[in-house]
Coordinates of C-alpha atoms and ligand atoms in Angstrom, one line a residue:
X52 CA -12.0 18.2 0.5
X53 CA -10.9 14.6 1.7
X54 CA -9.8 11.4 0.2
X55 CA -13.3 10.3 -1.5
X56 CA -13.4 13.9 -3.3
X57 CA -9.8 12.6 -4.6
X58 CA -11.2 9.4 -5.5
X59 CA -14.0 11.1 -7.5
X60 CA -11.8 13.2 -9.3
X61 CA -9.4 10.3 -10.1
X62 CA -12.4 8.6 -11.5
X63 CA -13.2 11.6 -13.8
X64 CA -9.6 11.5 -15.0
X65 CA -9.1 8.0 -15.5
X66 CA -10.0 5.5 -18.2
X67 CA -12.4 2.8 -16.5
X68 CA -9.8 0.6 -17.2
X69 CA -7.3 2.3 -15.1
X70 CA -9.7 3.2 -12.7
X71 CA -11.1 -0.3 -11.9
X72 CA -7.1 -1.8 -11.5
X73 CA -6.8 0.9 -8.8
X74 CA -10.2 0.6 -7.1
X75 CA -11.2 -2.8 -7.3
X76 CA -10.7 -6.2 -5.5
X77 CA -10.9 -9.9 -6.0
X78 CA -13.9 -11.5 -6.8
X79 CA -17.0 -10.3 -5.0
X80 CA -15.1 -7.5 -3.2
X81 CA -16.3 -8.7 -0.3
X82 CA -12.9 -8.1 1.8
X83 CA -12.6 -4.7 0.3
X84 CA -16.0 -3.6 1.3
X85 CA -15.1 -5.1 4.9
X86 CA -12.0 -3.4 5.4
X87 CA -13.9 -0.2 5.3
X88 CA -17.1 -1.5 7.2
X89 CA -15.0 -2.8 9.8
X90 CA -13.3 0.6 10.4
X91 CA -16.6 2.5 10.3
X92 CA -17.8 0.2 12.5
X93 CA -15.4 1.7 15.4
X94 CA -16.6 4.2 17.8
X95 CA -14.0 6.7 19.1
X96 CA -14.3 8.2 22.7
X97 CA -14.6 12.0 22.6
X98 CA -12.7 13.4 25.5
X99 CA -13.1 17.0 26.6
X100 CA -9.9 19.3 26.5
X101 CA -6.8 17.5 27.1
X102 CA -5.6 17.7 23.1
X103 CA -3.9 20.6 23.1
X104 CA -0.4 19.8 21.9
X105 CA -0.8 17.4 19.5
X106 CA 2.5 16.1 18.0
X107 CA 1.6 13.2 15.3
X108 CA 5.5 12.5 14.7
X109 CA 6.5 8.6 15.5
X110 CA 9.4 6.6 15.5
X111 CA 9.6 3.5 13.3
X112 CA 13.1 1.3 13.0
X113 CA 14.8 4.4 14.8
X114 CA 13.6 7.1 12.2
X115 CA 11.1 9.9 13.1
X116 CA 8.7 10.5 10.6
X117 CA 6.1 13.5 11.0
X118 CA 2.9 11.0 11.3
X119 CA 2.4 7.5 11.9
X120 CA 1.1 6.8 8.3
X121 CA 3.7 5.7 5.6
X122 CA 3.2 5.1 1.6
X123 CA 2.8 1.6 1.1
X124 CA 4.4 -0.6 -1.6
X125 CA 2.1 -0.5 -5.1
X126 CA 2.9 -1.3 -8.4
X127 CA 2.2 0.6 -11.8
X128 CA 1.9 4.1 -10.4
X129 CA 3.0 5.2 -13.7
X130 CA -0.7 4.2 -15.4
X131 CA -2.1 7.3 -13.5
X132 CA 0.3 10.1 -13.7
X133 CA 3.8 9.9 -15.5
X134 CA 6.6 9.2 -13.2
X135 CA 3.9 8.7 -10.6
X136 CA 6.3 6.8 -8.7
X137 CA 8.7 9.8 -8.3
X138 CA 5.6 12.3 -7.8
X139 CA 4.7 10.2 -4.4
X140 CA 8.5 9.9 -3.4
X141 CA 9.0 13.2 -3.6
X142 CA 5.5 14.4 -2.0
X143 CA 6.2 11.8 0.9
X144 CA 10.0 13.1 1.5
X145 CA 8.6 17.0 2.0
X146 CA 6.1 15.7 4.3
X147 CA 8.4 13.8 6.5
X148 CA 6.4 10.3 5.4
X149 CA 8.1 7.1 4.8
X150 CA 7.7 5.6 1.2
X151 CA 8.0 2.1 0.4
X152 CA 8.8 1.7 -3.7
X153 CA 7.1 -1.9 -4.8
X154 CA 9.4 -4.4 -7.2
X155 CA 6.7 -3.4 -9.9
X156 CA 6.9 0.0 -9.4
X157 CA 7.3 1.9 -12.8
X158 CA 10.4 4.2 -11.8
X159 CA 13.3 2.0 -11.0
X160 CA 14.8 2.0 -7.5
X161 CA 17.8 3.7 -8.5
X162 CA 16.3 6.3 -10.2
X163 CA 14.2 7.0 -7.2
X164 CA 17.6 7.3 -5.1
X165 CA 19.3 9.8 -7.1
X166 CA 16.1 11.9 -6.9
X167 CA 14.5 11.8 -3.7
X168 CA 15.6 12.1 -0.2
X169 CA 15.8 8.9 1.8
X170 CA 14.4 7.4 4.3
X171 CA 12.5 5.0 2.0
X172 CA 11.7 1.2 1.9
X173 CA 11.8 -1.5 -0.6
X174 CA 9.0 -4.2 -1.4
X175 CA 9.8 -7.5 -2.2
X176 CA 7.1 -10.6 -4.0
X177 CA 7.7 -14.1 -3.1
X178 CA 8.7 -14.4 -6.7
X179 CA 11.4 -16.2 -8.8
X180 CA 14.5 -18.2 -7.8
X181 CA 16.7 -17.3 -5.1
X182 CA 19.2 -15.2 -7.4
X183 CA 15.9 -13.0 -8.5
X184 CA 15.4 -11.7 -4.9
X185 CA 19.3 -11.6 -4.1
X186 CA 19.9 -9.2 -7.2
X187 CA 17.0 -6.9 -6.1
X188 CA 17.8 -7.2 -2.4
X189 CA 21.7 -6.1 -3.0
X190 CA 20.7 -3.2 -5.2
X191 CA 18.2 -2.4 -2.6
X192 CA 20.8 -2.0 -0.4
X193 CA 23.5 -0.1 -2.4
X194 CA 21.0 2.4 -3.4
X195 CA 20.4 3.4 0.4
X196 CA 16.9 1.5 1.0
X197 CA 16.6 1.0 4.8
X198 CA 13.8 -1.7 5.2
X199 CA 12.5 -4.7 3.6
X200 CA 9.1 -5.5 3.2
X201 CA 8.4 -9.1 1.7
X202 CA 4.4 -9.3 0.4
X203 CA 4.0 -13.1 1.2
X204 CA 0.2 -13.0 0.4
X205 CA 0.7 -13.0 -4.0
X206 CA 1.9 -16.6 -4.4
X207 CA -1.1 -16.4 -7.2
X208 CA -2.7 -13.0 -8.2
X209 CA -6.2 -12.6 -6.8
X210 CA -9.2 -13.1 -9.2
X211 CA -10.1 -9.4 -10.1
X212 CA -13.3 -9.8 -12.3
X213 CA -13.1 -6.0 -13.2
X214 CA -9.5 -6.3 -15.1
X215 CA -10.5 -9.8 -16.5
X216 CA -13.4 -8.2 -18.0
X217 CA -11.2 -5.6 -19.2
X218 CA -8.7 -7.7 -20.5
X219 CA -5.8 -6.0 -18.2
X220 CA -3.4 -7.7 -16.7
X221 CA -0.6 -5.4 -15.7
X222 CA -0.3 -3.8 -19.0
X223 CA -3.2 -2.2 -21.0
X224 CA -3.3 -4.0 -24.4
X225 CA -4.7 -2.2 -27.0
X226 CA -8.4 -2.8 -27.9
X227 CA -11.4 -1.3 -29.6
X228 CA -12.6 -0.6 -25.7
X229 CA -9.2 0.8 -24.5
X230 CA -9.2 3.2 -27.5
X231 CA -12.7 4.5 -26.7
X232 CA -12.3 4.9 -22.9
X233 CA -8.8 6.8 -23.6
X234 CA -10.5 9.3 -26.2
X235 CA -13.5 9.6 -23.3
X236 CA -10.5 10.8 -21.2
X237 CA -8.1 13.1 -23.2
X238 CA -6.3 14.6 -20.1
X239 CA -5.1 11.2 -19.1
X240 CA -4.6 9.9 -22.7
X241 CA -2.6 13.1 -23.4
X242 CA -0.2 12.8 -20.7
X243 CA 0.3 9.0 -20.0
X244 CA -0.6 7.1 -23.3
X245 CA 0.6 10.0 -25.9
X246 CA 3.0 11.9 -23.4
X247 CA 5.5 9.6 -24.6
X248 CA 6.9 8.2 -21.4
X249 CA 4.6 4.7 -21.1
X250 CA 4.8 2.9 -17.8
X251 CA 7.4 0.1 -17.8
X252 CA 8.8 -2.1 -15.0
X253 CA 11.9 -0.6 -14.7
X254 CA 13.1 -2.6 -11.6
X255 CA 13.2 -5.9 -13.9
X256 CA 14.6 -4.1 -16.9
X257 CA 17.9 -5.1 -15.8
X258 CA 16.8 -8.9 -16.1
X259 CA 15.4 -8.7 -19.7
X260 CA 17.6 -5.9 -21.0
X261 CA 16.5 -2.2 -21.8
X262 CA 15.1 -3.3 -25.0
X263 CA 12.7 -5.5 -24.0
X264 CA 8.9 -4.5 -24.8
X265 CA 6.5 -3.9 -22.2
X266 CA 4.3 -6.8 -23.2
X267 CA 7.6 -8.9 -22.2
X268 CA 8.2 -7.2 -18.8
X269 CA 4.9 -7.8 -18.1
X270 CA 4.9 -11.7 -19.1
X271 CA 8.3 -11.9 -16.7
X272 CA 6.8 -10.7 -13.7
X273 CA 4.0 -13.3 -14.1
X274 CA 6.5 -15.8 -15.0
X275 CA 8.2 -15.0 -12.0
X276 CA 5.7 -16.3 -9.6
X277 CA 6.8 -19.2 -7.6
X278 CA 4.3 -21.3 -5.9
X279 CA 7.1 -23.3 -4.0
X280 CA 8.1 -20.1 -1.9
X281 CA 8.4 -21.1 1.9
X282 CA 9.3 -19.7 5.0
X283 CA 12.7 -21.2 4.5
X284 CA 12.8 -18.8 1.5
X285 CA 12.1 -16.3 4.2
X286 CA 15.1 -17.4 6.1
X287 CA 17.5 -17.0 3.2
X288 CA 15.9 -13.8 2.7
X289 CA 16.3 -12.3 6.3
X290 CA 20.0 -13.6 5.9
X291 CA 20.7 -11.5 2.8
X292 CA 19.0 -8.2 4.2
X293 CA 20.5 -6.6 7.0
X294 CA 18.4 -3.9 7.9
X295 CA 14.8 -4.1 9.4
X296 CA 12.9 -6.8 7.6
X297 CA 8.6 -6.9 7.9
X298 CA 6.4 -9.6 6.4
X299 CA 3.1 -8.2 4.8
X300 CA -0.1 -9.8 4.2
X301 CA -0.7 -11.2 7.8
X302 CA -4.1 -11.9 8.9
X303 CA -3.8 -15.2 11.3
X304 CA -1.6 -14.8 14.7
X305 CA -0.2 -18.1 13.6
X306 CA 1.1 -16.4 10.8
X307 CA 2.8 -13.4 12.7
X308 CA 4.2 -16.0 14.9
X309 CA 6.0 -18.0 11.9
X310 CA 7.0 -14.5 10.3
X311 CA 8.5 -13.6 13.7
X312 CA 10.4 -17.3 14.0
X313 CA 12.1 -16.8 10.4
X314 CA 13.6 -13.6 11.6
X315 CA 10.9 -10.9 10.7
X316 CA 11.3 -7.7 12.7
X317 CA 7.7 -6.8 12.1
X318 CA 5.1 -7.6 10.4
X319 CA 2.1 -5.7 8.3
X320 CA -1.4 -6.7 8.9
X321 CA -3.0 -6.8 5.4
X322 CA -5.3 -8.4 3.2
X323 CA -3.7 -6.4 0.1
X324 CA -6.4 -4.2 0.1
X325 CA -8.9 -6.8 -0.6
X326 CA -7.0 -7.9 -4.0
X327 CA -5.8 -11.0 -3.2
X328 CA -8.0 -13.4 -1.1
X329 CA -11.6 -12.5 -1.1
X330 CA -13.4 -13.8 2.2
X331 CA -10.6 -12.6 4.2
X332 CA -11.5 -10.7 7.5
X333 CA -11.0 -6.9 7.8
X334 CA -7.6 -6.2 8.8
X335 CA -8.8 -4.0 11.9
X336 CA -11.0 -6.8 12.9
X337 CA -8.0 -9.1 13.5
X338 CA -5.6 -6.4 14.7
X339 CA -5.8 -6.8 18.5
X340 CA -5.5 -10.5 18.6
X341 CA -2.4 -10.1 16.7
X342 CA -1.2 -7.1 18.7
X343 CA -1.6 -9.5 22.0
X344 CA 0.6 -12.3 21.4
X345 CA 3.1 -10.0 19.2
X346 CA 6.3 -9.7 21.8
X347 CA 7.4 -5.9 22.5
X348 CA 10.2 -5.0 20.1
X349 CA 8.2 -6.3 17.1
X350 CA 6.6 -3.4 14.7
X351 CA 3.2 -4.1 13.9
X352 CA 1.8 -2.1 10.8
X353 CA -1.5 -1.9 9.0
X354 CA -3.2 -1.5 5.9
X355 CA -6.6 -1.7 4.3
X356 CA -9.4 0.9 3.7
X357 CA -7.7 3.7 5.4
X358 CA -9.2 7.0 3.8
X359 CA -9.4 9.5 7.2
X360 CA -7.3 10.3 9.6
X361 CA -9.6 8.8 12.4
X362 CA -8.9 5.6 10.4
X363 CA -5.2 6.0 11.3
X364 CA -6.3 6.8 15.1
X365 CA -8.5 3.7 15.3
X366 CA -6.0 1.5 14.1
X367 CA -3.2 2.8 16.6
X368 CA -5.7 2.2 19.1
X369 CA -6.2 -1.3 18.3
X370 CA -2.1 -2.0 18.8
X371 CA -1.0 -0.8 15.4
X372 CA 2.6 1.2 15.5
X373 CA 1.5 2.9 12.3
X374 CA -0.4 2.0 8.9
X375 CA 0.3 1.9 5.4
X376 CA -1.4 4.2 2.6
X377 CA -2.5 2.6 -0.7
X378 CA -5.0 3.7 -2.7
X379 CA -5.4 7.0 -0.5
X380 CA -2.5 8.6 -2.2
X381 CA -3.2 6.8 -5.3
X382 CA -6.3 8.7 -5.6
X383 CA -4.3 12.0 -5.5
X384 CA -2.0 11.0 -7.6
X385 CA -4.6 10.4 -10.3
X386 CA -6.2 13.2 -9.7
X387 CA -3.6 15.9 -9.9
X388 CA -0.2 14.5 -10.0
X389 CA 2.1 15.9 -7.3
X390 CA -0.5 18.3 -6.0
X391 CA -2.8 15.6 -5.5
X392 CA -0.4 13.7 -3.5
X393 CA 0.3 16.1 -1.5
X394 CA -3.2 17.0 -1.1
X395 CA -4.2 13.6 0.3
X396 CA -1.1 13.6 3.0
X397 CA -2.3 17.0 4.4
X398 CA -5.6 15.8 4.2
X399 CA -4.9 13.0 6.6
X400 CA -2.5 14.5 8.8
X401 CA -5.0 17.4 9.3
X402 CA -8.0 14.9 9.9
X403 CA -5.9 13.1 12.2
X404 CA -4.6 16.2 14.2
X405 CA -8.5 17.2 14.6
X406 CA -9.3 13.7 15.7
X407 CA -6.4 13.0 18.2
X408 CA -7.6 16.6 19.9
X409 CA -10.9 15.5 20.1
X410 CA -10.5 12.4 22.1
X411 CA -7.9 14.5 24.3
X412 CA -4.4 12.2 23.0
X413 CA -1.4 14.2 22.2
X414 CA 0.8 11.5 21.0
X415 CA -0.1 8.6 18.7
X416 CA 2.0 6.4 20.7
X417 CA -0.2 7.1 23.5
X418 CA -3.2 5.9 21.8
X419 CA -5.1 2.5 23.0
X420 CA -8.4 0.9 23.4
X421 CA -9.3 3.5 26.0
X422 CA -9.9 5.9 22.9
X423 CA -12.6 3.6 21.3
X424 CA -16.1 3.1 22.4
X425 CA -16.5 -0.2 21.3
X426 CA -17.8 -1.8 18.3
X427 CA -21.3 -0.9 17.6
X428 CA -23.6 -0.7 14.6
X429 CA -25.4 2.6 14.8
X430 CA -29.3 2.1 15.3
X431 CA -29.0 -1.4 14.4
X432 CA -32.2 -3.7 15.0
X433 CA -31.1 -5.0 18.4
X434 CA -30.6 -1.3 19.6
X435 CA -34.0 -0.2 18.9
X436 CA -35.2 -3.6 20.7
Ligands
GLV513 C1 -0.2 -5.7 -6.7 O1 0.4 -6.5 -6.0 C2 -1.7 -5.5 -6.9 O2 -2.1 -5.5 -6.0 O3 -2.0 -4.7 -7.9

C-alpha cells in the first residue's frame, strides 16, 4: 500500500465536496501539479552497499524526532473523520513524529494538549488585529506548544474553483447537491454528519462564545483576514513568542532574507500545497537557491507534494532539514481514521528507510547534492536526439 492508495480510499469514502477541498488547489492547479512533477523529475543516485544501518531520527529545534517528516498545519480536519485533529496528533505522538495544530483546527489547542503528549507546534495566520494573535499566542504558550509557524501566504484565500463550484467555503452549507453527495457516501454521512459532533473551529470559540453557530465561526474566520499585515507585525509576533518561530509560505530567496531579518528562526518553503498562488513554482525547484543563501543555524523546512519516502530524501538532498506533510496523513485519516494516519506515517518511514539504504546513506543529515543524479526527464525528445 502507498499514499496514493490511501488517496483512492479517501476519495471513495468522502463526498465529492469534501474530497475536493482536501485534494484541490487554486485556479488551474498548475502549481499543485508542479510540486509533484518537480519531485518526480529528480533522480536519486543508487549506491551499492554502505547503507546498512539507517537511522531516520532527526533533531529540529533541539528535539529529536523519529523521522524528518512532521505533520504540517491543516484546518478543518474534522470534516474527514470525527476528532480528526486528535487522531492525527495521537498517531504522530506514538510514531515520535512532530505535529502542528492549525489555528483553523476543529479540536481546540487546549484539548489537544490535555489529551496528547508533547512536543507539538502551533500555526497562526496573518489574521486579525494584534490582540487576536496575541490571545492565540498566549494560549499556545500556556498549553505547552513549543514552536510557532506563521503562515504568510494567506492574506487572501486562493481561488479554489472546485470549492467555489460546490459552494464550499470552510463550512458545509446544506444544498440538494450536498445531501445527495452525502447519501452516496453513507459511511462519511453516518460518522461525520450524523455522528453528533459536527466540526467547529474550536480555537475561535473563545472569541465568539460557545453558543456561536458554525456559520458564525466560519464568517468570523473570513472577517479576520487582514490585508494590512506587514513585516512589522511579524516583528511584533516575534517579540510576543519566546520559542522558535518559523515563517511559512516562502518561495523567493528575498523573502527568506526578510523573514530572518524579522527574527524568524526558520522558514518553510511552501506554496500552500498549490492552494494559494497558482503559477508559483514548485517548492523543490526553489529550495536549493534558498538553502544556499540561508545562514547556518536557520532551520529550513519544505512542504508540497510529499507522497513518498523518497520525496523526503530528495528535499533533504537539496538542503531541507525536514519536511511538513499536509495531504498525505489526511488521505490516511479520511480513508480510515486513526488507523489510516498510522498507516500513512508507517508507509513514509518504510519508504524513506529503503531509499536511504539504496542510496547508501545512513543519516538524513548526511543527505546532499551527491545523492541526486541531476534533473532529467526520462526519455525526453532531446535525450532521444
Ligand atoms: C487553509 O489554509 C487551506 O489551505 O484550506
